[in-house]
Amino acid sequence: MRFIAYLLRRVLVLCCLITFLVGAEGFSQEHPNLILTKAGVEKIRAELGGIPIFDATLKQVKEEVDAEIAMGIHTPIPKDYSGGYTHERHKRNFIILQKAGVLFQILEDEKYAVYVRDMLFQYEAMYKDLPVHPKERSYARGKLFWQCLNDSNWLVYVSQAYDCVYDWFSKKERKKLEKNLFRPFADFISVGNPQFYNRVHNHSTWGNAAVGMIGLVMNDDELIERALYGIKDVKLDVNAKDNDGGFIQSKDKKAGFLANLDEPFSPDGYYTEGPYYQRYAMYPFLIFAEGLQNVRPELNIFAHKDSVLLKSVNALLNLSDKDGEFFPLNDGQKGMSYYSRELVTAVDIAYHFGGYNAELLSVAEKQDRVVLDDSGLSVALGLKENKAKPFPKKSILLSDGPEGNEGGVGIIRYGNEELSLVFKYAAQGLSHGHYDKLSFSLYDEGDEVLQDYGLARFVNIEQKGGGNYLKENKTWAKQTVAHNTVVQNMTSHFKGKYEIGSEHHSELFFSDISDPDFQVISAKEVNAYPGTSMHRTMAMIKDTDFERPFVLDVFKITSDSENQYDLPFYFMGQVMKTNFEYDTPTSLQAMGGDNGYQHLWLEGKGKPSGDNTKLSWLNQGHFYTLTTTADSSDELLFTRLGASDPEFNLRRDAAFMVRRKARNTVFVSVVEPHGHYSAVSEFAVNSNSSIAHLGLIYDDENYTGVAIEDKEGNTLIFIQSNTNGSSKAQHRLKIKDKEYQWTGPYYFKQ
Amino acid sequence: MRFIAYLLRRVLVLCCLITFLVGAEGFSQEHPNLILTKAGVEKIRAELGGIPIFDATLKQVKEEVDAEIAMGIHTPIPKDYSGGYTHERHKRNFIILQKAGVLFQILEDEKYAVYVRDMLFQYEAMYKDLPVHPKERSYARGKLFWQCLNDSNWLVYVSQAYDCVYDWFSKKERKKLEKNLFRPFADFISVGNPQFYNRVHNHSTWGNAAVGMIGLVMNDDELIERALYGIKDVKLDVNAKDNDGGFIQSKDKKAGFLANLDEPFSPDGYYTEGPYYQRYAMYPFLIFAEGLQNVRPELNIFAHKDSVLLKSVNALLNLSDKDGEFFPLNDGQKGMSYYSRELVTAVDIAYHFGGYNAELLSVAEKQDRVVLDDSGLSVALGLKENKAKPFPKKSILLSDGPEGNEGGVGIIRYGNEELSLVFKYAAQGLSHGHYDKLSFSLYDEGDEVLQDYGLARFVNIEQKGGGNYLKENKTWAKQTVAHNTVVQNMTSHFKGKYEIGSEHHSELFFSDISDPDFQVISAKEVNAYPGTSMHRTMAMIKDTDFERPFVLDVFKITSDSENQYDLPFYFMGQVMKTNFEYDTPTSLQAMGGDNGYQHLWLEGKGKPSGDNTKLSWLNQGHFYTLTTTADSSDELLFTRLGASDPEFNLRRDAAFMVRRKARNTVFVSVVEPHGHYSAVSEFAVNSNSSIAHLGLIYDDENYTGVAIEDKEGNTLIFIQSNTNGSSKAQHRLKIKDKEYQWTGPYYFKQ
């Protein structure tokens, strides 16, 4: 026994010695430690087979990776834009590499490690002598891809694969990979491309995360520092712009991951580029945060800026329609939703690191898959234990700007997203911003009633301009006339100039979303057209005389000169009825030469028949009526997109546009969903508007008043203060011998 | 005991006497006996609570009727077209009356009988002095509605209500109702409107059924005779037409329900007006047949014409896409489907009276409701006992014409309706027919790839022309250019004249749908353009080098003169890519002045770049490519619907049109679905065509040969005989030194 005890002591000493030596050589960390942890993997292995959503995801991922392994490894010489073969192949490679790494950890099957090793060494062999990518369009060309952005995507994913297989590699293998592939790769996208790396922009976020993550795996402090704080002492041309027309250099010259967290996110978690890019940036933000939390917990990254990362997940989920599709504010491809892989990651990580919010579980349940890591395990266990609660999307105001004082986006919802209004009074949104101050869009359940066009791009579809932004994105989608807001003298806000737009933002004037039957947001924009002030108030009202809630829109314009104001409504569906006569031309002409008007055909032109203009349309089995106060000089225009579109890049969408020449004016409108039609029963129910008359009953510098008379003879009165947004201010106003008294910025009586 | 026996005998004699007396007074029938039977009702009552689909339907119907009862009875003075209040109210009334009658029988709650009685007597009081409907548009104005057709609808439903409450009424009440309401009602729509009643047309079917059903309830042989055989010795103007432009008088002057069964149905159960109207006529056909079967079983109506009624249900179900929506052949409103109330009735009755076909149960299961009668009980019991089998929709050829020798409609399906081709080579289809010989449409699962426009009408939507046919139905939807077939010299088939079109039909030349990987139908049309013969062959091919099945289209034209041929493809979705240059005009002009061309804007114009013309598009996440053989003189046109449309009645749909000037020519085309795109994953997979070259390798009077070379370098050869459709004929042909030998009308080699 003594001898055995002696032996044990010797073994113990030996072990300590080895641990010390290994530590001294920089292997003090255990792997995996990035998105999987040693403890987490053990827990996953123990739970496997009893965690349905995790088990199902694992099965799918295994099938996917096994199929790829069977097809062999392909690392073609880079050649194509997105959508082309080499681009899509390398993209597929990094996604599969990450998954193979995870499978190796969870399933302990060496074939996945072999696959990762073999592919990495093919890349290692190729990368050493790889020139910059042959396609020249990007302001920051990558090597594997045409942009550094995509190279960064690659490294974010491949870092995870490397972490998973790290311990299985020999020291020599690791050294070779790091020396010839990972370190030069990280250097190329950072110090090699500071105009890409040292910005406040979603591109840089990817770059920062890529450098940081490989730095965490390699335990390379220099790279981690560079990731968090950017490259020190870089001089960038202050006038240089990227491919989207955005400035390279941010205002205060900050850079790095923390700067990218601080600046584009408002304190509410709204990302200034808009939800589509927030979704895109979400992955590097959260996956790198997860790695930091695991390896550098002392940074407490999830608590940074009052937990802005966790708030941003909540904000982003709220920026979706009933079907989970993101509102296409600024450049946003329609159809992108919280079912995307980025949001699966975001929801799982926010659940795991954000205090196990049970509402997130119901979103994860809809997503029907999890990330195969510690956070996904948490979600799977939560679901298994039936902890999920509904994620209620209510009305919400999200501020914009690093300090939350640069306007914002308001979403007014009625019921269970029966009707959702998106009102934008935000800042420019960096290079992906549109010139659409005070614009709005409207959703009936998950369907658009009045649309925001979104972007003019077919992301990753090679046939359409290499999958990149089409020129119509600039000439149409970004222009003011492409949005449901006022255009003055056929010129976009800020003359469509990024330099000017970036200097300004709209201002929230007042809001009240406390009463579900009357929710209102009011905002002002005074810089879009110098000398002209625009003030728009949007309310969602539910009244017992109306079958459904409706939207009241009061757009007040004050100017120091006479102008032509165009207010388009991009209605979805087919015209049912108008209350005015109009002519349709025998040939179609473009409505203008620039500012987006060159893309609009004029399909019809009429004049008001009285003091209300009405248009009804039918879409997806629902009727809608726009009622708007008319001026006898108004021109009522039907427009159709598609002019100056030599490659059929644009959809043939319609708008109804009210054109008015005036100095000061108010456009008062009601958008009213009503009734329904079924092509199966062929019953048309409640197919007519319930509004008998809409009137502007008062308007001066201080107050604007509106009366909505319904067909039952009842009248709703709305009056707003135009100057005092305070909830405490007391008002008194006489309109037609009747005195109104109220406290706060508005008066409303049903 | 003796006394009791004596008493019993007396009672027995008394009962017999009463029965005899009642019988002598025409009350020999027991009620209900039309769609419910006494025995059936007892069985339903016994099963209630244990037949889920029936119980659920009953609950819904009860809620619906109870809500109507609570709202009170309204029988306004007739005034409106369809979509208007009085029309919709009277329509709702007859639907609710029928349901209330059924509820009275099943639930034995007198309130339903009271409701039926009260409403019927309101109608009775009103009808006596009711003039003809004030709206004058119809060729056969009704009294409650603007057309006799809708009055007939009313009587078909109300007969059922009356039957259900018949025994509950006093004799005096019955007499009053029959004398003042039902008999004059039946007379008005028949002898009062022979131009409506005495035809072969879906209108008359409704009229016949209405008269017959009230006749069955009233046990009125005269009405029943009139229903079955029409009005004797009526003289109709042989040149008179109805509102749709159809002749009033049928060719052989037959009339009545049996004539309407014999003539418009082919032996396969195809209804010559098309599936939309077959669905509409289905209800009176089957509900009256059910009544006849119950009251006059000796007629054996379901066996009539080799069980054509039962076959027609099968045919109609097969005339739907994967979502159950009917192909919009001829006048058909898109969206109408086998979920309609008419098809619920049709499926239930076909199941109950057609030998309990278990495949129909799976359709009933999808419909998720049943008719509340004996047939619905049968279905409910069948489902309860898990007898349902899938209803497989396979490729099918349906003949047209009373004898089945007037062309037809062929549907080629691949897999589980993965791809479905609808090829029309039928007769004119009475007044609802379109001038679209040899046209086709194509469906990817339930989505249109190449569309048939359908009709230009918003059925029952009052705002759109009173819910009736819009003038664009004639000027656009019926015209040849609105369809995927050849237009010669910008003139519709048969000059768009119904008189000429009704004299002719296309001919099936050959077909073979036996091999799922190569299914083909070939048809000819020689009368649409005198002097020009058109021969179109359409095949669906699945080849291992192609991801998905594709369509080969060989359109051969032989003429005695030089002509301009336009072949449009109404593709759904957005242009992705062409292999040719084209110009887009700075202003849009209509392409012509009539024959539908007045509605088409010319959006682009190009010339072929080689001997193949290619167009790719994206729709609903799927890519498609049209490859077509080019002639250097071809004009390639992009068209957009919407010109000459002063009320926005038309959709803004696109077409790609190949225009060729020639005497004899062959358009060889392949429509190829491939790949997919997801806006969530943003992956574009297989977004390019797999066809390297499409060639017309042989063409003369006798044979036409096609070669399809794919990108793997393999070539598919298709050769057809142009003159001999026999499956036994032997052929031998040399093409470029290679000799082909085969038996039957075509050669195909993969």
Short mmCIF file of N, CA and C in Angstrom, two decimals, chain B residues 333-449:
data_model
loop_
_atom_site.label_atom_id
_atom_site.label_comp_id
_atom_site.label_asym_id
_atom_site.label_seq_id
_atom_site.Cartn_x
_atom_site.Cartn_y
_atom_site.Cartn_z
N GLN B 333 -62.84 31.83 -62.13
CA GLN B 333 -62.20 32.75 -61.17
C GLN B 333 -61.14 31.98 -60.39
N LYS B 334 -59.93 32.51 -60.42
CA LYS B 334 -58.84 31.84 -59.70
C LYS B 334 -59.10 31.79 -58.20
N GLY B 335 -58.69 30.72 -57.60
CA GLY B 335 -58.86 30.57 -56.15
C GLY B 335 -60.01 29.65 -55.80
N MET B 336 -60.95 29.49 -56.73
CA MET B 336 -62.05 28.56 -56.46
C MET B 336 -61.47 27.15 -56.37
N SER B 337 -61.96 26.38 -55.41
CA SER B 337 -61.29 25.12 -55.14
C SER B 337 -62.24 24.04 -54.66
N TYR B 338 -61.69 22.88 -54.41
CA TYR B 338 -62.56 21.81 -53.89
C TYR B 338 -62.88 21.99 -52.41
N TYR B 339 -62.52 23.14 -51.88
CA TYR B 339 -62.98 23.48 -50.53
C TYR B 339 -64.31 24.22 -50.56
N SER B 340 -64.85 24.45 -51.75
CA SER B 340 -66.11 25.19 -51.85
C SER B 340 -67.27 24.34 -51.37
N ARG B 341 -68.36 25.01 -51.00
CA ARG B 341 -69.52 24.28 -50.47
C ARG B 341 -70.06 23.30 -51.51
N GLU B 342 -69.98 23.68 -52.80
CA GLU B 342 -70.50 22.79 -53.84
C GLU B 342 -69.74 21.48 -53.85
N LEU B 343 -68.45 21.56 -53.63
CA LEU B 343 -67.64 20.33 -53.68
C LEU B 343 -67.78 19.51 -52.42
N VAL B 344 -68.10 20.15 -51.32
CA VAL B 344 -68.39 19.37 -50.12
C VAL B 344 -69.61 18.50 -50.40
N THR B 345 -70.64 19.13 -50.96
CA THR B 345 -71.84 18.38 -51.35
C THR B 345 -71.49 17.27 -52.35
N ALA B 346 -70.72 17.65 -53.38
CA ALA B 346 -70.40 16.69 -54.45
C ALA B 346 -69.66 15.48 -53.90
N VAL B 347 -68.67 15.75 -53.07
CA VAL B 347 -67.86 14.64 -52.55
C VAL B 347 -68.70 13.73 -51.64
N ASP B 348 -69.52 14.34 -50.79
CA ASP B 348 -70.33 13.54 -49.87
C ASP B 348 -71.34 12.69 -50.64
N ILE B 349 -72.01 13.32 -51.59
CA ILE B 349 -73.03 12.58 -52.35
C ILE B 349 -72.37 11.48 -53.19
N ALA B 350 -71.23 11.81 -53.81
CA ALA B 350 -70.55 10.79 -54.63
C ALA B 350 -70.10 9.62 -53.75
N TYR B 351 -69.71 9.92 -52.55
CA TYR B 351 -69.30 8.84 -51.63
C TYR B 351 -70.51 7.97 -51.26
N HIS B 352 -71.58 8.64 -50.89
CA HIS B 352 -72.75 7.93 -50.37
C HIS B 352 -73.48 7.14 -51.45
N PHE B 353 -73.61 7.77 -52.62
CA PHE B 353 -74.39 7.10 -53.68
C PHE B 353 -73.49 6.42 -54.71
N GLY B 354 -72.19 6.51 -54.51
CA GLY B 354 -71.29 5.99 -55.54
C GLY B 354 -70.43 4.84 -55.05
N GLY B 355 -70.91 4.11 -54.10
CA GLY B 355 -70.21 2.88 -53.70
C GLY B 355 -69.11 3.09 -52.68
N TYR B 356 -69.18 4.16 -51.93
CA TYR B 356 -68.27 4.36 -50.79
C TYR B 356 -66.80 4.28 -51.19
N ASN B 357 -66.42 5.12 -52.15
CA ASN B 357 -65.03 5.17 -52.60
C ASN B 357 -64.16 5.83 -51.50
N ALA B 358 -63.29 5.02 -50.90
CA ALA B 358 -62.52 5.48 -49.74
C ALA B 358 -61.59 6.65 -50.07
N GLU B 359 -61.23 6.82 -51.35
CA GLU B 359 -60.37 7.94 -51.74
C GLU B 359 -61.08 9.28 -51.54
N LEU B 360 -62.40 9.26 -51.72
CA LEU B 360 -63.14 10.51 -51.52
C LEU B 360 -63.11 10.95 -50.06
N LEU B 361 -62.95 9.99 -49.17
CA LEU B 361 -62.92 10.35 -47.75
C LEU B 361 -61.74 11.26 -47.42
N SER B 362 -60.62 11.03 -48.10
CA SER B 362 -59.46 11.88 -47.79
C SER B 362 -59.69 13.31 -48.27
N VAL B 363 -60.46 13.47 -49.36
CA VAL B 363 -60.82 14.83 -49.79
C VAL B 363 -61.77 15.46 -48.77
N ALA B 364 -62.74 14.66 -48.33
CA ALA B 364 -63.68 15.16 -47.32
C ALA B 364 -62.94 15.57 -46.05
N GLU B 365 -61.93 14.80 -45.73
CA GLU B 365 -61.13 15.10 -44.53
C GLU B 365 -60.44 16.46 -44.68
N LYS B 366 -59.90 16.73 -45.86
CA LYS B 366 -59.30 18.04 -46.10
C LYS B 366 -60.34 19.14 -46.03
N GLN B 367 -61.52 18.86 -46.58
CA GLN B 367 -62.59 19.86 -46.57
C GLN B 367 -63.01 20.18 -45.13
N ASP B 368 -62.87 19.19 -44.27
CA ASP B 368 -63.09 19.38 -42.84
C ASP B 368 -64.52 19.75 -42.48
N ARG B 369 -65.44 19.40 -43.33
CA ARG B 369 -66.87 19.56 -43.00
C ARG B 369 -67.66 18.65 -43.92
N VAL B 370 -68.90 18.41 -43.56
CA VAL B 370 -69.74 17.54 -44.38
C VAL B 370 -71.11 18.20 -44.56
N VAL B 371 -71.86 17.64 -45.49
CA VAL B 371 -73.25 18.07 -45.64
C VAL B 371 -74.03 17.44 -44.48
N LEU B 372 -74.95 18.20 -43.92
CA LEU B 372 -75.69 17.67 -42.77
C LEU B 372 -76.88 16.84 -43.27
N ASP B 373 -76.57 15.77 -43.94
CA ASP B 373 -77.63 14.90 -44.42
C ASP B 373 -77.12 13.46 -44.40
N ASP B 374 -77.88 12.58 -45.03
CA ASP B 374 -77.51 11.17 -45.01
C ASP B 374 -76.12 10.94 -45.60
N SER B 375 -75.82 11.68 -46.66
CA SER B 375 -74.52 11.47 -47.31
C SER B 375 -73.39 11.97 -46.41
N GLY B 376 -73.63 13.08 -45.74
CA GLY B 376 -72.62 13.58 -44.80
C GLY B 376 -72.41 12.62 -43.65
N LEU B 377 -73.49 12.00 -43.22
CA LEU B 377 -73.36 11.00 -42.15
C LEU B 377 -72.49 9.83 -42.62
N SER B 378 -72.73 9.39 -43.85
CA SER B 378 -71.91 8.31 -44.40
C SER B 378 -70.43 8.65 -44.35
N VAL B 379 -70.14 9.87 -44.80
CA VAL B 379 -68.73 10.31 -44.82
C VAL B 379 -68.18 10.37 -43.39
N ALA B 380 -68.97 10.92 -42.50
CA ALA B 380 -68.52 11.04 -41.11
C ALA B 380 -68.23 9.67 -40.51
N LEU B 381 -69.09 8.73 -40.82
CA LEU B 381 -68.87 7.38 -40.29
C LEU B 381 -67.63 6.74 -40.93
N GLY B 382 -67.49 6.96 -42.23
CA GLY B 382 -66.31 6.43 -42.92
C GLY B 382 -65.02 6.97 -42.32
N LEU B 383 -65.00 8.27 -42.04
CA LEU B 383 -63.81 8.88 -41.46
C LEU B 383 -63.58 8.39 -40.04
N LYS B 384 -64.70 8.28 -39.32
CA LYS B 384 -64.59 7.80 -37.94
C LYS B 384 -63.96 6.41 -37.90
N GLU B 385 -64.30 5.63 -38.91
CA GLU B 385 -63.78 4.25 -38.96
C GLU B 385 -62.43 4.18 -39.68
N ASN B 386 -61.81 5.35 -39.89
CA ASN B 386 -60.47 5.40 -40.50
C ASN B 386 -60.38 4.70 -41.83
N LYS B 387 -61.41 4.85 -42.63
CA LYS B 387 -61.40 4.18 -43.92
C LYS B 387 -60.73 5.02 -45.02
N ALA B 388 -60.39 6.27 -44.73
CA ALA B 388 -59.88 7.17 -45.78
C ALA B 388 -58.60 6.65 -46.42
N LYS B 389 -58.56 6.78 -47.75
CA LYS B 389 -57.34 6.49 -48.51
C LYS B 389 -56.96 7.75 -49.28
N PRO B 390 -55.68 7.93 -49.60
CA PRO B 390 -55.31 9.13 -50.37
C PRO B 390 -56.05 9.18 -51.71
N PHE B 391 -56.34 10.40 -52.15
CA PHE B 391 -56.92 10.59 -53.48
C PHE B 391 -55.77 10.97 -54.41
N PRO B 392 -55.27 10.01 -55.18
CA PRO B 392 -54.07 10.30 -55.98
C PRO B 392 -54.45 11.01 -57.27
N LYS B 393 -53.87 12.19 -57.49
CA LYS B 393 -54.11 12.86 -58.76
C LYS B 393 -52.97 12.51 -59.70
N LYS B 394 -53.33 11.75 -60.72
CA LYS B 394 -52.30 11.31 -61.69
C LYS B 394 -52.55 12.02 -63.01
N SER B 395 -51.75 11.69 -63.98
CA SER B 395 -52.01 12.21 -65.32
C SER B 395 -53.33 11.65 -65.81
N ILE B 396 -54.06 12.48 -66.56
CA ILE B 396 -55.38 12.04 -66.99
C ILE B 396 -55.76 12.78 -68.27
N LEU B 397 -56.45 12.09 -69.16
CA LEU B 397 -57.00 12.73 -70.35
C LEU B 397 -58.51 12.71 -70.22
N LEU B 398 -59.12 13.85 -70.35
CA LEU B 398 -60.57 13.95 -70.25
C LEU B 398 -61.12 14.39 -71.60
N SER B 399 -61.99 13.57 -72.15
CA SER B 399 -62.57 13.91 -73.45
C SER B 399 -63.64 14.98 -73.27
N ASP B 400 -63.88 15.73 -74.33
CA ASP B 400 -64.94 16.75 -74.34
C ASP B 400 -66.02 16.30 -75.32
N GLY B 401 -67.22 16.87 -75.17
CA GLY B 401 -68.34 16.57 -76.08
C GLY B 401 -69.21 15.45 -75.54
N PRO B 402 -70.50 15.51 -75.88
CA PRO B 402 -71.46 14.53 -75.35
C PRO B 402 -71.03 13.09 -75.63
N GLU B 403 -70.38 12.89 -76.79
CA GLU B 403 -69.95 11.53 -77.13
C GLU B 403 -68.47 11.32 -76.82
N GLY B 404 -67.84 12.35 -76.31
CA GLY B 404 -66.41 12.21 -75.97
C GLY B 404 -65.49 12.29 -77.17
N ASN B 405 -66.00 12.84 -78.28
CA ASN B 405 -65.18 12.88 -79.49
C ASN B 405 -64.94 14.30 -79.97
N GLU B 406 -64.98 15.25 -79.03
CA GLU B 406 -64.72 16.65 -79.42
C GLU B 406 -63.50 17.19 -78.70
N GLY B 407 -62.37 16.51 -78.93
CA GLY B 407 -61.13 16.92 -78.27
C GLY B 407 -61.22 16.70 -76.77
N GLY B 408 -60.48 17.54 -76.01
CA GLY B 408 -60.54 17.37 -74.56
C GLY B 408 -59.49 18.19 -73.86
N VAL B 409 -59.22 17.78 -72.63
CA VAL B 409 -58.22 18.43 -71.81
C VAL B 409 -57.31 17.34 -71.26
N GLY B 410 -56.02 17.53 -71.36
CA GLY B 410 -55.08 16.56 -70.82
C GLY B 410 -54.29 17.18 -69.69
N ILE B 411 -54.12 16.45 -68.62
CA ILE B 411 -53.30 16.93 -67.51
C ILE B 411 -52.16 15.95 -67.32
N ILE B 412 -50.95 16.44 -67.47
CA ILE B 412 -49.79 15.58 -67.22
C ILE B 412 -49.20 15.99 -65.89
N ARG B 413 -49.08 15.02 -65.01
CA ARG B 413 -48.51 15.30 -63.68
C ARG B 413 -47.26 14.48 -63.46
N TYR B 414 -46.31 15.07 -62.79
CA TYR B 414 -45.12 14.31 -62.40
C TYR B 414 -45.10 14.19 -60.89
N GLY B 415 -44.82 12.98 -60.42
CA GLY B 415 -44.70 12.77 -58.96
C GLY B 415 -46.00 13.12 -58.26
N ASN B 416 -45.86 13.59 -57.06
CA ASN B 416 -47.02 13.98 -56.27
C ASN B 416 -47.39 15.43 -56.62
N GLU B 417 -47.76 15.61 -57.90
CA GLU B 417 -48.09 16.95 -58.41
C GLU B 417 -46.93 17.94 -58.27
N GLU B 418 -45.72 17.41 -58.35
CA GLU B 418 -44.56 18.30 -58.31
C GLU B 418 -44.60 19.28 -59.48
N LEU B 419 -44.98 18.75 -60.65
CA LEU B 419 -45.14 19.59 -61.83
C LEU B 419 -46.38 19.10 -62.56
N SER B 420 -47.26 20.05 -62.90
CA SER B 420 -48.51 19.68 -63.57
C SER B 420 -48.72 20.56 -64.79
N LEU B 421 -48.97 19.91 -65.92
CA LEU B 421 -49.19 20.59 -67.18
C LEU B 421 -50.65 20.40 -67.58
N VAL B 422 -51.32 21.50 -67.92
CA VAL B 422 -52.72 21.43 -68.36
C VAL B 422 -52.75 21.82 -69.83
N PHE B 423 -53.17 20.91 -70.66
CA PHE B 423 -53.12 21.11 -72.12
C PHE B 423 -54.56 21.05 -72.62
N LYS B 424 -54.98 22.09 -73.31
CA LYS B 424 -56.39 22.21 -73.71
C LYS B 424 -56.52 22.09 -75.22
N TYR B 425 -57.27 21.09 -75.63
CA TYR B 425 -57.53 20.87 -77.07
C TYR B 425 -59.00 20.50 -77.19
N ALA B 426 -59.83 21.30 -76.52
CA ALA B 426 -61.24 20.96 -76.31
C ALA B 426 -62.15 21.67 -77.31
N ALA B 427 -63.47 21.54 -77.09
CA ALA B 427 -64.47 22.27 -77.86
C ALA B 427 -64.59 23.68 -77.28
N GLN B 428 -65.50 24.46 -77.83
CA GLN B 428 -65.58 25.87 -77.45
C GLN B 428 -65.96 26.07 -75.98
N GLY B 429 -66.79 25.19 -75.43
CA GLY B 429 -67.17 25.35 -74.02
C GLY B 429 -68.33 26.29 -73.82
N LEU B 430 -69.25 26.28 -74.79
CA LEU B 430 -70.45 27.13 -74.71
C LEU B 430 -70.05 28.60 -74.49
N SER B 431 -70.93 29.36 -73.87
CA SER B 431 -70.70 30.81 -73.83
C SER B 431 -69.57 31.20 -72.89
N HIS B 432 -69.10 30.27 -72.06
CA HIS B 432 -67.98 30.60 -71.17
C HIS B 432 -66.63 30.18 -71.75
N GLY B 433 -66.65 29.76 -73.01
CA GLY B 433 -65.41 29.31 -73.63
C GLY B 433 -64.48 30.44 -74.01
N HIS B 434 -63.18 30.14 -74.03
CA HIS B 434 -62.16 31.08 -74.50
C HIS B 434 -61.63 30.60 -75.86
N TYR B 435 -61.06 31.55 -76.59
CA TYR B 435 -60.53 31.21 -77.93
C TYR B 435 -59.07 30.83 -77.79
N ASP B 436 -58.83 29.68 -77.23
CA ASP B 436 -57.45 29.33 -76.88
C ASP B 436 -57.14 27.88 -77.24
N LYS B 437 -57.32 27.56 -78.49
CA LYS B 437 -57.01 26.20 -78.95
C LYS B 437 -55.54 25.88 -78.71
N LEU B 438 -55.28 24.69 -78.23
CA LEU B 438 -53.92 24.18 -78.00
C LEU B 438 -53.14 25.04 -76.99
N SER B 439 -53.84 25.68 -76.09
CA SER B 439 -53.13 26.46 -75.07
C SER B 439 -52.75 25.54 -73.90
N PHE B 440 -51.86 26.04 -73.06
CA PHE B 440 -51.48 25.24 -71.89
C PHE B 440 -51.17 26.16 -70.72
N SER B 441 -51.13 25.56 -69.56
CA SER B 441 -50.62 26.26 -68.37
C SER B 441 -49.80 25.25 -67.57
N LEU B 442 -48.95 25.78 -66.69
CA LEU B 442 -48.01 24.90 -66.00
C LEU B 442 -47.96 25.28 -64.52
N TYR B 443 -47.96 24.27 -63.67
CA TYR B 443 -47.99 24.48 -62.22
C TYR B 443 -46.82 23.76 -61.55
N ASP B 444 -46.18 24.46 -60.64
CA ASP B 444 -45.11 23.89 -59.82
C ASP B 444 -45.73 23.72 -58.42
N GLU B 445 -45.96 22.48 -58.03
CA GLU B 445 -46.79 22.23 -56.84
C GLU B 445 -48.09 23.02 -57.06
N GLY B 446 -48.48 23.86 -56.12
CA GLY B 446 -49.72 24.61 -56.32
C GLY B 446 -49.53 25.98 -56.95
N ASP B 447 -48.31 26.31 -57.41
CA ASP B 447 -48.05 27.66 -57.93
C ASP B 447 -47.98 27.68 -59.45
N GLU B 448 -48.52 28.74 -60.02
CA GLU B 448 -48.49 28.89 -61.47
C GLU B 448 -47.08 29.23 -61.94
N VAL B 449 -46.62 28.54 -62.97
CA VAL B 449 -45.35 28.87 -63.61
C VAL B 449 -45.65 29.66 -64.88
#
